[in-house]
PDB file of C-alpha atoms in Angstrom:
ATOM      1  CA  MET T  15     -65.381-131.476  17.948  1.00 80.00           C
ATOM      2  CA  PHE T  16     -65.333-132.558  21.551  1.00 86.00           C
ATOM      3  CA  VAL T  17     -61.915-133.353  23.093  1.00 86.00           C
ATOM      4  CA  PRO T  18     -62.093-134.964  26.508  1.00 85.00           C
ATOM      5  CA  VAL T  19     -59.705-133.832  29.285  1.00 84.00           C
ATOM      6  CA  GLU T  20     -59.006-137.494  30.120  1.00 78.00           C
ATOM      7  CA  SER T  21     -59.237-140.377  27.617  1.00 62.00           C
ATOM      8  CA  GLU T  22     -61.797-142.248  29.734  1.00 57.00           C
ATOM      9  CA  ARG T  23     -64.021-139.198  30.339  1.00 62.00           C
ATOM     10  CA  ASP T  24     -67.013-138.598  28.038  1.00 70.00           C
ATOM     11  CA  ILE T  25     -70.340-136.842  28.022  1.00 80.00           C
ATOM     12  CA  PRO T  26     -72.834-138.547  30.394  1.00 78.00           C
ATOM     13  CA  ALA T  27     -75.938-139.928  28.767  1.00 80.00           C
ATOM     14  CA  GLU T  28     -79.395-138.308  28.881  1.00 87.00           C
ATOM     15  CA  CYS T  29     -78.308-134.921  30.021  1.00 93.00           C
ATOM     16  CA  THR T  30     -79.561-131.406  29.508  1.00 96.00           C
ATOM     17  CA  LEU T  31     -77.161-129.173  27.707  1.00 96.00           C
ATOM     18  CA  LEU T  32     -76.905-125.543  28.866  1.00 97.00           C
ATOM     19  CA  LEU T  33     -74.990-122.984  26.715  1.00 97.00           C
ATOM     20  CA  PRO T  34     -74.850-119.274  26.096  1.00 97.00           C
ATOM     21  CA  ALA T  35     -75.147-117.097  22.999  1.00 96.00           C
ATOM     22  CA  VAL T  36     -72.499-114.454  22.684  1.00 95.00           C
ATOM     23  CA  SER T  37     -75.086-111.651  22.696  1.00 95.00           C
ATOM     24  CA  VAL T  38     -75.665-108.099  24.036  1.00 95.00           C
ATOM     25  CA  GLY T  39     -74.125-107.587  27.452  1.00 94.00           C
ATOM     26  CA  ASN T  40     -72.690-111.156  27.447  1.00 95.00           C
ATOM     27  CA  VAL T  41     -75.573-112.031  29.771  1.00 96.00           C
ATOM     28  CA  GLY T  42     -75.772-115.642  28.775  1.00 96.00           C
ATOM     29  CA  GLN T  43     -72.053-116.153  29.302  1.00 97.00           C
ATOM     30  CA  LEU T  44     -72.195-114.445  32.723  1.00 97.00           C
ATOM     31  CA  ALA T  45     -75.140-116.657  33.714  1.00 97.00           C
ATOM     32  CA  ILE T  46     -73.218-119.777  32.713  1.00 97.00           C
ATOM     33  CA  ASP T  47     -70.281-118.660  34.737  1.00 96.00           C
ATOM     34  CA  LEU T  48     -72.611-118.515  37.816  1.00 96.00           C
ATOM     35  CA  VAL T  49     -73.885-122.064  37.082  1.00 96.00           C
ATOM     36  CA  ILE T  50     -70.400-123.603  36.755  1.00 96.00           C
ATOM     37  CA  SER T  51     -69.168-121.750  39.860  1.00 95.00           C
ATOM     38  CA  THR T  52     -72.205-122.463  42.050  1.00 95.00           C
ATOM     39  CA  LEU T  53     -72.470-126.191  41.198  1.00 94.00           C
ATOM     40  CA  ASN T  54     -68.670-126.563  41.255  1.00 93.00           C
ATOM     41  CA  MET T  55     -68.801-128.306  37.978  1.00 94.00           C
ATOM     42  CA  PRO T  56     -65.644-130.151  36.802  1.00 92.00           C
ATOM     43  CA  LYS T  57     -64.308-129.596  33.368  1.00 93.00           C
ATOM     44  CA  VAL T  58     -64.586-132.684  31.189  1.00 92.00           C
ATOM     45  CA  GLY T  59     -63.317-131.402  27.867  1.00 91.00           C
ATOM     46  CA  TYR T  60     -62.956-128.793  25.210  1.00 91.00           C
ATOM     47  CA  PHE T  61     -65.167-127.973  22.121  1.00 90.00           C
ATOM     48  CA  TYR T  62     -62.363-127.647  19.566  1.00 90.00           C
ATOM     49  CA  THR T  63     -63.213-125.474  16.574  1.00 91.00           C
ATOM     50  CA  ASP T  64     -61.628-122.868  14.256  1.00 92.00           C
ATOM     51  CA  CYS T  65     -64.807-120.905  14.145  1.00 95.00           C
ATOM     52  CA  LEU T  66     -64.198-118.977  17.383  1.00 95.00           C
ATOM     53  CA  VAL T  67     -61.729-116.205  17.962  1.00 95.00           C
ATOM     54  CA  PRO T  68     -58.668-117.888  19.696  1.00 93.00           C
ATOM     55  CA  MET T  69     -58.392-117.159  23.323  1.00 91.00           C
ATOM     56  CA  VAL T  70     -56.435-118.624  26.297  1.00 91.00           C
ATOM     57  CA  GLY T  71     -56.399-117.436  29.923  1.00 89.00           C
ATOM     58  CA  ASN T  72     -56.185-118.496  33.548  1.00 88.00           C
ATOM     59  CA  ASN T  73     -58.763-120.579  35.374  1.00 90.00           C
ATOM     60  CA  PRO T  74     -61.847-118.322  35.796  1.00 91.00           C
ATOM     61  CA  TYR T  75     -63.026-120.492  38.630  1.00 91.00           C
ATOM     62  CA  ALA T  76     -59.985-120.658  40.629  1.00 88.00           C
ATOM     63  CA  THR T  77     -60.275-121.325  44.417  1.00 85.00           C
ATOM     64  CA  ASN T  78     -56.659-121.531  45.322  1.00 85.00           C
ATOM     65  CA  GLU T  79     -53.133-120.805  43.994  1.00 81.00           C
ATOM     66  CA  GLU T  80     -52.640-124.251  42.565  1.00 82.00           C
ATOM     67  CA  ASN T  81     -55.731-124.495  40.421  1.00 84.00           C
ATOM     68  CA  ALA T  82     -55.382-120.812  39.416  1.00 83.00           C
ATOM     69  CA  LYS T  83     -52.519-121.912  37.136  1.00 83.00           C
ATOM     70  CA  GLU T  84     -54.896-124.067  35.053  1.00 87.00           C
ATOM     71  CA  LEU T  85     -55.525-122.752  31.558  1.00 88.00           C
ATOM     72  CA  SER T  86     -58.935-122.050  29.988  1.00 91.00           C
ATOM     73  CA  THR T  87     -59.809-121.775  26.359  1.00 93.00           C
ATOM     74  CA  ASN T  88     -62.539-120.242  24.168  1.00 93.00           C
ATOM     75  CA  ALA T  89     -65.012-123.216  24.412  1.00 95.00           C
ATOM     76  CA  GLU T  90     -64.986-125.586  27.367  1.00 95.00           C
ATOM     77  CA  VAL T  91     -67.413-128.319  28.471  1.00 95.00           C
ATOM     78  CA  TYR T  92     -68.358-128.961  32.101  1.00 95.00           C
ATOM     79  CA  ALA T  93     -70.484-131.739  33.380  1.00 94.00           C
ATOM     80  CA  LEU T  94     -72.292-132.948  36.537  1.00 93.00           C
ATOM     81  CA  PRO T  95     -73.558-136.476  35.967  1.00 90.00           C
ATOM     82  CA  THR T  96     -75.459-136.556  39.317  1.00 90.00           C
ATOM     83  CA  ARG T  97     -77.716-133.755  38.023  1.00 91.00           C
ATOM     84  CA  LYS T  98     -77.746-134.877  34.418  1.00 93.00           C
ATOM     85  CA  LEU T  99     -76.300-131.526  33.419  1.00 95.00           C
ATOM     86  CA  VAL T 100     -73.740-130.532  30.782  1.00 96.00           C
ATOM     87  CA  VAL T 101     -72.589-127.007  30.227  1.00 97.00           C
ATOM     88  CA  LEU T 102     -70.716-125.504  27.250  1.00 97.00           C
ATOM     89  CA  GLN T 103     -69.139-122.112  28.008  1.00 97.00           C
ATOM     90  CA  LEU T 104     -68.167-119.821  25.156  1.00 96.00           C
ATOM     91  CA  ARG T 105     -65.687-117.159  25.940  1.00 95.00           C
ATOM     92  CA  SER T 106     -64.969-115.516  22.563  1.00 94.00           C
ATOM     93  CA  PRO T 107     -67.202-114.425  19.586  1.00 93.00           C
ATOM     94  CA  ILE T 108     -67.697-116.392  16.358  1.00 94.00           C
ATOM     95  CA  ILE T 109     -65.288-115.433  13.519  1.00 94.00           C
ATOM     96  CA  LYS T 110     -67.130-113.508  10.783  1.00 88.00           C
ATOM     97  CA  LYS T 111     -68.504-115.752   8.032  1.00 91.00           C
ATOM     98  CA  LYS T 112     -68.018-118.938  10.139  1.00 94.00           C
ATOM     99  CA  SER T 113     -71.271-118.739  12.082  1.00 94.00           C
ATOM    100  CA  LYS T 114     -72.950-121.429   9.863  1.00 95.00           C
ATOM    101  CA  SER T 115     -69.922-123.766  10.210  1.00 95.00           C
ATOM    102  CA  PHE T 116     -69.971-123.382  13.995  1.00 95.00           C
ATOM    103  CA  ARG T 117     -73.699-124.106  14.254  1.00 95.00           C
ATOM    104  CA  GLN T 118     -73.322-127.164  12.003  1.00 95.00           C
ATOM    105  CA  ALA T 119     -70.475-128.466  14.250  1.00 95.00           C
ATOM    106  CA  LEU T 120     -72.459-127.765  17.383  1.00 95.00           C
ATOM    107  CA  ILE T 121     -75.573-129.482  16.056  1.00 96.00           C
ATOM    108  CA  CYS T 122     -73.530-132.550  15.033  1.00 94.00           C
ATOM    109  CA  TRP T 123     -72.150-132.772  18.610  1.00 94.00           C
ATOM    110  CA  ILE T 124     -75.673-132.310  20.128  1.00 94.00           C
ATOM    111  CA  LYS T 125     -77.003-135.149  18.047  1.00 94.00           C
ATOM    112  CA  ARG T 126     -74.028-137.448  18.827  1.00 92.00           C
ATOM    113  CA  CYS T 127     -74.429-136.849  22.600  1.00 91.00           C
ATOM    114  CA  SER T 128     -78.240-137.376  22.451  1.00 91.00           C
ATOM    115  CA  PHE T 129     -79.016-134.543  24.875  1.00 94.00           C
ATOM    116  CA  THR T 130     -82.520-134.775  26.259  1.00 94.00           C
ATOM    117  CA  LYS T 131     -82.928-131.027  25.573  1.00 95.00           C
ATOM    118  CA  VAL T 132     -80.712-127.956  24.946  1.00 97.00           C
ATOM    119  CA  VAL T 133     -81.207-124.690  26.676  1.00 98.00           C
ATOM    120  CA  LEU T 134     -79.722-121.581  25.101  1.00 98.00           C
ATOM    121  CA  LEU T 135     -79.271-118.483  27.357  1.00 98.00           C
ATOM    122  CA  SER T 136     -79.359-115.284  25.396  1.00 97.00           C
ATOM    123  CA  SER T 137     -80.164-111.572  25.423  1.00 97.00           C
ATOM    124  CA  SER T 138     -81.582-108.990  23.048  1.00 96.00           C
ATOM    125  CA  HIS T 139     -81.383-105.170  22.736  1.00 96.00           C
ATOM    126  CA  ALA T 140     -83.940-103.498  24.962  1.00 94.00           C
ATOM    127  CA  TYR T 141     -84.042-100.446  22.718  1.00 92.00           C
ATOM    128  CA  GLN T 142     -85.306-102.478  19.745  1.00 91.00           C
ATOM    129  CA  ARG T 143     -88.414-103.919  21.534  1.00 89.00           C
ATOM    130  CA  VAL T 144     -91.760-103.514  19.759  1.00 86.00           C
ATOM    131  CA  ASP T 145     -94.777-102.021  21.612  1.00 83.00           C
ATOM    132  CA  GLN T 146     -96.136-105.353  22.963  1.00 84.00           C
ATOM    133  CA  GLN T 147     -92.615-106.177  24.397  1.00 86.00           C
ATOM    134  CA  LEU T 148     -92.478-103.061  26.594  1.00 88.00           C
ATOM    135  CA  PHE T 149     -94.865-104.359  29.150  1.00 86.00           C
ATOM    136  CA  GLY T 150     -94.478-107.081  31.821  1.00 87.00           C
ATOM    137  CA  ALA T 151     -91.328-109.114  32.590  1.00 91.00           C
ATOM    138  CA  PRO T 152     -88.318-108.531  30.355  1.00 95.00           C
ATOM    139  CA  PHE T 153     -87.871-112.288  29.601  1.00 96.00           C
ATOM    140  CA  ARG T 154     -89.000-114.247  26.590  1.00 95.00           C
ATOM    141  CA  TYR T 155     -88.629-117.895  25.434  1.00 96.00           C
ATOM    142  CA  LEU T 156     -88.717-119.828  22.219  1.00 96.00           C
ATOM    143  CA  LEU T 157     -89.266-123.617  21.811  1.00 96.00           C
ATOM    144  CA  THR T 158     -88.713-125.833  18.842  1.00 96.00           C
ATOM    145  CA  PRO T 159     -91.795-127.851  17.809  1.00 95.00           C
ATOM    146  CA  VAL T 160     -90.439-131.138  19.180  1.00 95.00           C
ATOM    147  CA  LEU T 161     -89.811-129.614  22.592  1.00 95.00           C
ATOM    148  CA  GLN T 162     -93.006-127.640  22.574  1.00 92.00           C
ATOM    149  CA  ARG T 163     -95.017-130.868  22.797  1.00 88.00           C
ATOM    150  CA  SER T 164     -93.336-131.964  26.064  1.00 89.00           C
ATOM    151  CA  VAL T 165     -92.869-128.622  27.999  1.00 92.00           C
ATOM    152  CA  ALA T 166     -95.775-126.397  26.787  1.00 88.00           C
ATOM    153  CA  ASP T 167     -97.658-127.067  30.041  1.00 90.00           C
ATOM    154  CA  VAL T 168     -94.706-126.265  32.187  1.00 93.00           C
ATOM    155  CA  VAL T 169     -94.046-122.806  30.627  1.00 91.00           C
ATOM    156  CA  GLN T 170     -97.730-122.052  30.701  1.00 90.00           C
ATOM    157  CA  GLU T 171     -97.778-122.896  34.342  1.00 93.00           C
ATOM    158  CA  LEU T 172     -94.839-120.626  34.916  1.00 93.00           C
ATOM    159  CA  GLU T 173     -96.617-117.889  32.954  1.00 93.00           C
ATOM    160  CA  TRP T 174     -93.636-117.214  30.794  1.00 95.00           C
ATOM    161  CA  LYS T 175     -94.060-115.116  27.635  1.00 93.00           C
ATOM    162  CA  GLU T 176     -93.153-116.422  24.249  1.00 93.00           C
ATOM    163  CA  MET T 177     -91.009-114.220  22.000  1.00 92.00           C
ATOM    164  CA  GLU T 178     -93.477-112.153  19.842  1.00 89.00           C
ATOM    165  CA  LYS T 179     -93.182-112.137  16.111  1.00 86.00           C
ATOM    166  CA  VAL T 180     -92.555-108.732  14.540  1.00 83.00           C
ATOM    167  CA  SER T 181     -93.487-107.285  11.206  1.00 77.00           C
ATOM    168  CA  SER T 182     -91.051-108.254   8.436  1.00 72.00           C
ATOM    169  CA  TYR T 183     -91.636-104.942   6.676  1.00 65.00           C
ATOM    170  CA  PRO T 184     -92.855-102.383   9.217  1.00 66.00           C
ATOM    171  CA  GLY T 185     -95.094 -99.728   7.842  1.00 63.00           C
ATOM    172  CA  ILE T 186     -95.346-101.516   4.484  1.00 66.00           C
ATOM    173  CA  ASN T 187     -96.825-104.965   5.189  1.00 65.00           C
ATOM    174  CA  ASP T 188     -97.688-105.682   8.827  1.00 67.00           C
ATOM    175  CA  ASP T 189     -99.353-109.006   7.932  1.00 68.00           C
ATOM    176  CA  GLU T 190     -96.111-110.811   7.317  1.00 75.00           C
ATOM    177  CA  LYS T 191     -94.332-111.489  10.640  1.00 79.00           C
ATOM    178  CA  LYS T 192     -91.131-113.141  11.715  1.00 85.00           C
ATOM    179  CA  ILE T 193     -89.095-113.977  14.872  1.00 89.00           C
ATOM    180  CA  SER T 194     -86.331-111.379  15.449  1.00 91.00           C
ATOM    181  CA  VAL T 195     -83.634-111.352  18.182  1.00 94.00           C
ATOM    182  CA  PRO T 196     -81.639-108.129  17.611  1.00 94.00           C
ATOM    183  CA  GLY T 197     -78.387-108.342  19.425  1.00 95.00           C
ATOM    184  CA  GLY T 198     -78.772-112.045  20.026  1.00 94.00           C
ATOM    185  CA  GLY T 199     -75.804-113.251  18.089  1.00 94.00           C
ATOM    186  CA  PHE T 200     -76.442-116.685  16.621  1.00 95.00           C
ATOM    187  CA  THR T 201     -79.657-117.176  18.682  1.00 96.00           C
ATOM    188  CA  LYS T 202     -82.168-116.936  15.872  1.00 96.00           C
ATOM    189  CA  HIS T 203     -80.143-119.013  13.313  1.00 96.00           C
ATOM    190  CA  LEU T 204     -79.503-121.787  15.875  1.00 96.00           C
ATOM    191  CA  TYR T 205     -83.178-121.807  16.742  1.00 96.00           C
ATOM    192  CA  ASP T 206     -84.083-122.122  13.027  1.00 96.00           C
ATOM    193  CA  ASP T 207     -81.436-124.874  12.468  1.00 96.00           C
ATOM    194  CA  CYS T 208     -82.728-126.854  15.521  1.00 96.00           C
ATOM    195  CA  CYS T 209     -86.270-126.550  14.191  1.00 95.00           C
ATOM    196  CA  LEU T 210     -85.187-128.124  10.983  1.00 96.00           C
ATOM    197  CA  GLU T 211     -83.075-130.787  12.582  1.00 95.00           C
ATOM    198  CA  GLU T 212     -85.864-131.641  15.126  1.00 94.00           C
ATOM    199  CA  ILE T 213     -83.608-130.826  18.093  1.00 95.00           C
ATOM    200  CA  GLN T 214     -85.327-130.167  21.508  1.00 96.00           C
ATOM    201  CA  LEU T 215     -84.088-126.604  21.964  1.00 97.00           C
ATOM    202  CA  ALA T 216     -85.344-123.865  24.284  1.00 97.00           C
ATOM    203  CA  VAL T 217     -84.226-120.298  23.996  1.00 97.00           C
ATOM    204  CA  VAL T 218     -84.540-118.178  27.152  1.00 97.00           C
ATOM    205  CA  LEU T 219     -83.502-114.520  26.858  1.00 97.00           C
ATOM    206  CA  LYS T 220     -83.631-111.154  28.600  1.00 97.00           C
ATOM    207  CA  PHE T 221     -84.040-107.699  27.067  1.00 96.00           C
ATOM    208  CA  CYS T 222     -81.104-105.544  28.274  1.00 95.00           C
ATOM    209  CA  SER T 223     -78.613-102.833  27.383  1.00 93.00           C
ATOM    210  CA  GLU T 224     -74.823-102.746  27.423  1.00 92.00           C
ATOM    211  CA  GLY T 225     -73.241-101.762  30.629  1.00 89.00           C
ATOM    212  CA  ASP T 226     -72.925-103.519  33.971  1.00 90.00           C
ATOM    213  CA  ASN T 227     -74.895-106.606  33.076  1.00 94.00           C
ATOM    214  CA  ILE T 228     -74.178-108.664  36.266  1.00 94.00           C
ATOM    215  CA  PRO T 229     -77.776-107.956  37.550  1.00 94.00           C
ATOM    216  CA  ASP T 230     -79.168-109.118  34.118  1.00 96.00           C
ATOM    217  CA  ALA T 231     -77.244-112.398  34.489  1.00 96.00           C
ATOM    218  CA  PHE T 232     -78.573-113.016  37.915  1.00 95.00           C
ATOM    219  CA  ALA T 233     -82.054-112.161  36.825  1.00 95.00           C
ATOM    220  CA  LEU T 234     -81.921-114.469  33.769  1.00 96.00           C
ATOM    221  CA  LEU T 235     -80.558-117.288  35.745  1.00 95.00           C
ATOM    222  CA  ASN T 236     -83.122-116.917  38.516  1.00 94.00           C
ATOM    223  CA  HIS T 237     -85.813-117.000  35.704  1.00 95.00           C
ATOM    224  CA  VAL T 238     -84.306-120.262  34.127  1.00 95.00           C
ATOM    225  CA  ASN T 239     -83.971-121.820  37.616  1.00 94.00           C
ATOM    226  CA  GLU T 240     -87.753-121.655  37.942  1.00 93.00           C
ATOM    227  CA  TRP T 241     -87.894-124.300  35.200  1.00 94.00           C
ATOM    228  CA  LEU T 242     -84.722-126.286  35.452  1.00 93.00           C
ATOM    229  CA  LYS T 243     -84.258-126.246  39.287  1.00 92.00           C
ATOM    230  CA  LEU T 244     -80.513-126.016  39.001  1.00 91.00           C
ATOM    231  CA  VAL T 245     -80.343-124.845  42.625  1.00 88.00           C
ATOM    232  CA  GLU T 246     -83.021-125.415  45.076  1.00 80.00           C
ATOM    233  CA  HIS T 247     -84.294-122.651  47.304  1.00 68.00           C
ATOM    234  CA  SER T 248     -83.374-122.649  50.927  1.00 60.00           C
ATOM    235  CA  ASP T 249     -86.175-123.277  53.389  1.00 54.00           C
ATOM    236  CA  GLY T 250     -88.202-120.118  53.829  1.00 50.00           C
ATOM    237  CA  ASP T 251     -85.881-118.230  51.457  1.00 56.00           C
ATOM    238  CA  LEU T 252     -87.111-117.450  47.912  1.00 56.00           C
ATOM    239  CA  SER T 253     -83.708-116.185  46.737  1.00 65.00           C
ATOM    240  CA  VAL T 254     -81.001-118.404  45.305  1.00 76.00           C
ATOM    241  CA  LYS T 255     -77.430-118.053  46.513  1.00 85.00           C
ATOM    242  CA  TRP T 256     -75.359-118.035  43.276  1.00 92.00           C
ATOM    243  CA  LYS T 257     -71.579-118.184  43.786  1.00 92.00           C
ATOM    244  CA  ILE T 258     -69.721-115.507  42.000  1.00 92.00           C
ATOM    245  CA  PRO T 259     -66.523-116.868  40.297  1.00 92.00           C
ATOM    246  CA  SER T 260     -63.043-115.354  41.250  1.00 87.00           C
ATOM    247  CA  SER T 261     -62.492-113.970  37.731  1.00 87.00           C
ATOM    248  CA  TRP T 262     -65.387-111.513  38.185  1.00 88.00           C
ATOM    249  CA  ARG T 263     -63.170-109.451  40.490  1.00 83.00           C
ATOM    250  CA  LEU T 264     -61.503-108.099  37.237  1.00 74.00           C
ATOM    251  CA  LEU T 265     -64.623-107.854  35.175  1.00 73.00           C
ATOM    252  CA  PHE T 266     -64.198-104.157  34.877  1.00 70.00           C
ATOM    253  CA  GLY T 267     -60.454-103.985  35.100  1.00 69.00           C
ATOM    254  CA  SER T 268     -58.276-103.651  38.216  1.00 66.00           C
ATOM    255  CA  GLY T 269     -59.392-100.132  39.105  1.00 67.00           C
ATOM    256  CA  LEU T 270     -57.714 -96.731  38.785  1.00 65.00           C
ATOM    257  CA  PRO T 271     -54.024 -96.633  39.850  1.00 68.00           C
ATOM    258  CA  PRO T 272     -53.510 -94.328  42.902  1.00 72.00           C
ATOM    259  CA  THR T 273     -50.598 -92.667  41.163  1.00 70.00           C
ATOM    260  CA  LEU T 274     -53.000 -91.142  38.725  1.00 64.00           C
ATOM    261  CA  PHE T 275     -54.084 -88.695  41.376  1.00 67.00           C
TER     262      PHE T 275
END
């Protein structure tokens, strides 16, 4: 359920929704952090649900002492009407056995807001790739049938690779195949739900391993930016200058205390 920060604030119409999956390396969440920080997106509300692990913390995008005191929760909504963009950031995992309830609540909200399309940023275990996934770029995409009709030409022009189907029973029956996103959290189930509900959803993911996943987040976001044009390239510069949020200074803790030595 969406709870606006201010009573008169609501979700802008005809927007693209960008959200992460809580998946391997937290790559999608890190990428969303970069989007919010770079575009300086204002918070418009909270996604209130009992399906996520409770969490509260300081403002992860603080720029001064005053706004550093603002609190953040496990699911917050940011919007930039001028760019027709809405972002849902998830900061804690889904409680076990509540994944279906969370997906149902999310789909109800997506339908109510009438988003033009939904883009889910995710990741998958690199070590569980099948043979055909070992070559080329480490990115894959999935499109629901209703979105496939409108953006198929775009992804073909970008030369993106669709997520390959893998054998349901390896070594026993290789004819029966399915889509599998190991380490992708609720990615596969949300994709299936959106197919049934005829929601225009695109999944964009990167194969990766646990560790320092900041480079993976930058890579995934640069890949998505080729399509969504969230940030335009500078003249003569092919790289995008993403703004790192202040909270990333403590991403791996505060360092070793000098007294230890």
